[in-house]
Amino acid sequence: EVLLVQSGAEVKKPGESLKISCKTSGYNFITYWIAWVRQRPGKGLEWMGIIDPRDSDTRYSRSFEGHVTISADRSSRTAYLQWNSLKASDTATYYCARQAYSSSAALDPWGQGTQVIVSS
Amino acid sequence: DIQLTQSPSSLYASVGDRVTITCRASQPISKFLNWYQQRPGKAPNLLIYGATNLQDGVPSRFSGSGSGTEFTLTIYGLRPEDFGTYYCQQSYSPRTFGQGTKVEVK
């Protein structure tokens, strides 16, 4: 069974750093890209970026480039999303998802989500 | 970036109804369009990929159609577990999602 298990909820202050994780199992980690998606409270889904775990080639949505960093560790089969300086507007639930190898590039399966609250 | 516009933004329906949701792309995207369902408090779940292909394990009452700039998700015979929010997503260019369509109980 393919599983993506994300790290637990976080409460941080503005300006703090944070790294959340997405641990995968049940498939060849380097074969599929991993995407990150943001969902602010009560809002829709926003594509943040994607990483190829084979060589760490990373692509970011323009809205997120420069504010977050996506990385992957092949030895632990884990993808990461990190911030150097959080803002209150980063309060959201963050999902990781595996991107299909086919041309559809659909996201399946998804992690359970990591809630991040940034508040002073 | 390609914009996806879903309509309606919300709708009220009853169990057994046929529900249709439309997703329009700001430029042609062939069939690079996927649909997801999100139940409250849960992660999204893939329903349809490549505009028309039913994901394994998804009930056959879900159907996708369209190509180019106009796409449709139809639910034939709405069931209680189908209430939630539906999103389209394009994979033609830098990925984007539609704003979502919330399906609520009438």
XYZ file of C-alpha atoms in Angstrom:
226
model
C 0.000 0.000 0.000
C 1.286 3.443 -0.946
C 1.285 5.755 2.071
C 2.336 9.345 2.677
C 2.449 10.171 6.386
C 2.995 13.771 7.407
C 4.417 15.228 10.593
C 2.162 16.614 13.300
C 0.572 20.000 13.844
C 2.782 22.969 14.654
C 2.221 26.249 16.481
C 4.872 28.879 15.764
C 5.496 32.588 16.181
C 6.065 35.005 13.283
C 9.705 35.034 12.245
C 10.401 31.488 13.427
C 11.617 28.723 11.148
C 9.860 25.435 10.485
C 10.395 22.207 8.567
C 7.549 19.736 8.088
C 7.883 16.261 6.647
C 6.146 13.742 4.414
C 7.369 10.167 4.880
C 6.551 7.763 2.085
C 6.284 3.991 1.890
C 5.013 1.263 -0.392
C 6.647 2.301 -3.656
C 9.969 3.259 -5.248
C 10.552 6.735 -3.802
C 12.700 8.034 -6.665
C 10.172 7.123 -9.360
C 7.506 9.717 -8.543
C 7.581 13.462 -7.985
C 6.156 14.768 -4.695
C 4.017 17.921 -4.627
C 3.063 20.285 -1.813
C -0.333 21.991 -1.639
C -1.529 24.709 0.725
C -5.052 25.156 2.049
C -5.734 28.196 4.162
C -8.624 27.959 6.666
C -11.919 27.831 4.811
C -10.232 28.332 1.440
C -9.323 26.303 -1.639
C -6.264 24.350 -2.701
C -3.110 26.138 -3.866
C -0.255 24.433 -5.715
C 3.052 25.310 -4.053
C 5.705 23.275 -5.822
C 7.079 19.876 -6.637
C 10.291 17.868 -6.289
C 11.830 14.964 -8.154
C 13.385 12.817 -5.381
C 15.743 11.221 -7.912
C 17.865 14.359 -8.301
C 16.057 16.971 -6.155
C 15.011 18.948 -9.236
C 12.453 21.361 -7.779
C 9.821 23.591 -9.366
C 7.927 26.276 -7.466
C 4.734 28.139 -8.135
C 5.527 31.828 -8.614
C 3.422 32.627 -5.574
C 5.671 30.587 -3.298
C 9.135 30.853 -4.830
C 11.589 32.442 -2.431
C 9.394 31.948 0.607
C 9.533 28.167 1.033
C 12.044 25.431 0.281
C 11.128 21.932 -0.841
C 13.649 19.149 -0.355
C 13.859 15.357 -0.257
C 16.017 12.730 1.429
C 16.315 9.504 -0.497
C 17.736 7.544 2.430
C 14.655 8.158 4.577
C 12.158 8.315 1.665
C 10.956 11.649 2.999
C 10.045 14.979 1.418
C 10.196 18.260 3.314
C 8.717 21.733 3.214
C 10.464 24.457 5.147
C 10.266 28.128 5.999
C 13.084 30.349 7.302
C 10.785 33.089 8.577
C 7.114 32.348 9.080
C 4.342 34.906 8.682
C 0.837 34.877 10.084
C -0.388 34.405 6.514
C 1.366 31.001 6.445
C -1.324 29.668 8.774
C -2.796 26.782 6.799
C -2.957 23.046 6.350
C -0.227 21.723 4.095
C -0.592 18.535 2.097
C 1.972 16.443 0.288
C 0.891 14.204 -2.568
C 2.508 11.844 -5.044
C 2.305 12.906 -8.683
C 1.347 10.219 -11.184
C 3.999 9.099 -13.642
C 1.528 9.355 -16.521
C 0.831 12.481 -18.567
C -2.169 13.289 -16.397
C 0.226 14.153 -13.534
C -2.647 13.626 -11.127
C -1.981 13.700 -7.395
C -2.597 10.386 -5.654
C -2.377 9.491 -2.875
C -2.247 12.453 -0.498
C -0.815 12.759 2.982
C -3.205 13.442 5.839
C -2.127 17.094 6.078
C -0.085 19.121 8.561
C -1.770 22.054 10.253
C 0.523 25.027 10.813
C -0.602 27.915 13.018
C 1.508 31.068 13.086
C 0.488 33.465 15.814
C 2.164 35.854 18.194
C -0.514 30.870 -15.484
C -3.611 29.057 -16.653
C -6.701 30.010 -14.661
C -9.417 27.461 -13.903
C -12.927 28.714 -13.154
C -15.434 26.332 -11.629
C -19.175 26.821 -11.704
C -21.188 26.933 -9.662
C -19.166 27.860 -6.571
C -21.739 26.015 -4.479
C -24.895 24.058 -4.999
C -27.598 22.395 -2.972
C -28.646 18.892 -3.894
C -30.546 15.915 -2.542
C -29.578 12.269 -2.332
C -30.313 10.687 -5.692
C -29.859 13.874 -7.714
C -27.649 14.209 -10.754
C -25.038 16.881 -10.097
C -22.949 18.625 -12.764
C -19.911 20.809 -12.100
C -18.113 22.727 -14.838
C -14.463 23.749 -14.996
C -13.314 26.240 -17.635
C -9.649 26.837 -18.479
C -8.334 30.233 -19.565
C -6.557 28.578 -22.513
C -6.686 25.125 -24.145
C -5.219 22.329 -22.024
C -6.130 19.286 -24.142
C -7.216 16.658 -21.587
C -4.733 17.565 -18.843
C -7.458 17.999 -16.266
C -8.027 16.122 -13.003
C -10.871 16.158 -10.455
C -10.649 15.738 -6.677
C -13.170 15.373 -3.884
C -12.513 16.786 -0.436
C -14.712 15.864 2.481
C -14.704 18.219 5.504
C -11.552 17.861 7.569
C -10.005 15.349 5.182
C -7.334 15.353 2.517
C -8.434 15.577 -1.124
C -9.009 12.358 -3.024
C -8.458 11.810 -6.752
C -11.646 10.973 -8.666
C -10.923 11.530 -12.367
C -7.613 11.911 -14.218
C -6.925 12.901 -17.800
C -10.400 14.500 -17.982
C -12.291 11.240 -18.463
C -10.549 8.383 -16.656
C -12.037 7.024 -13.441
C -9.435 6.456 -10.741
C -9.279 2.893 -9.393
C -11.690 2.390 -6.525
C -13.855 5.403 -7.341
C -17.557 4.561 -7.817
C -18.846 4.538 -11.379
C -21.482 7.191 -10.573
C -18.656 9.717 -11.051
C -17.960 10.675 -14.657
C -15.700 13.218 -16.332
C -15.904 14.707 -19.805
C -14.463 17.491 -21.919
C -11.282 18.665 -23.561
C -9.697 21.941 -24.576
C -11.150 24.602 -22.312
C -14.392 23.151 -20.966
C -14.715 20.174 -18.661
C -17.503 18.598 -16.657
C -17.735 16.375 -13.607
C -21.065 14.596 -13.247
C -22.291 12.620 -10.275
C -25.153 10.290 -11.193
C -27.304 9.499 -8.187
C -25.780 11.559 -5.398
C -25.093 9.612 -2.223
C -24.710 10.961 1.350
C -20.938 10.424 1.267
C -20.631 12.649 -1.843
C -21.324 15.899 -0.019
C -18.182 17.971 0.131
C -16.058 20.191 -2.083
C -14.837 19.315 -5.571
C -11.769 20.769 -7.260
C -10.457 20.628 -10.786
C -6.702 20.848 -11.402
C -4.779 21.290 -14.646
C -1.454 19.614 -15.371
C -0.731 21.285 -18.730
C 1.522 24.041 -17.453
C 2.488 25.315 -13.981
C -0.150 23.438 -12.038
C -3.211 25.260 -10.771
C -6.497 24.351 -9.093
C -9.978 25.684 -9.603
C -11.530 27.563 -6.686
C -13.734 24.631 -5.711
C -17.443 23.750 -5.809
C -19.141 22.967 -2.530
C -21.948 20.409 -2.759
C -24.336 20.837 0.170
C -27.481 19.136 1.400
C -30.724 20.669 0.144
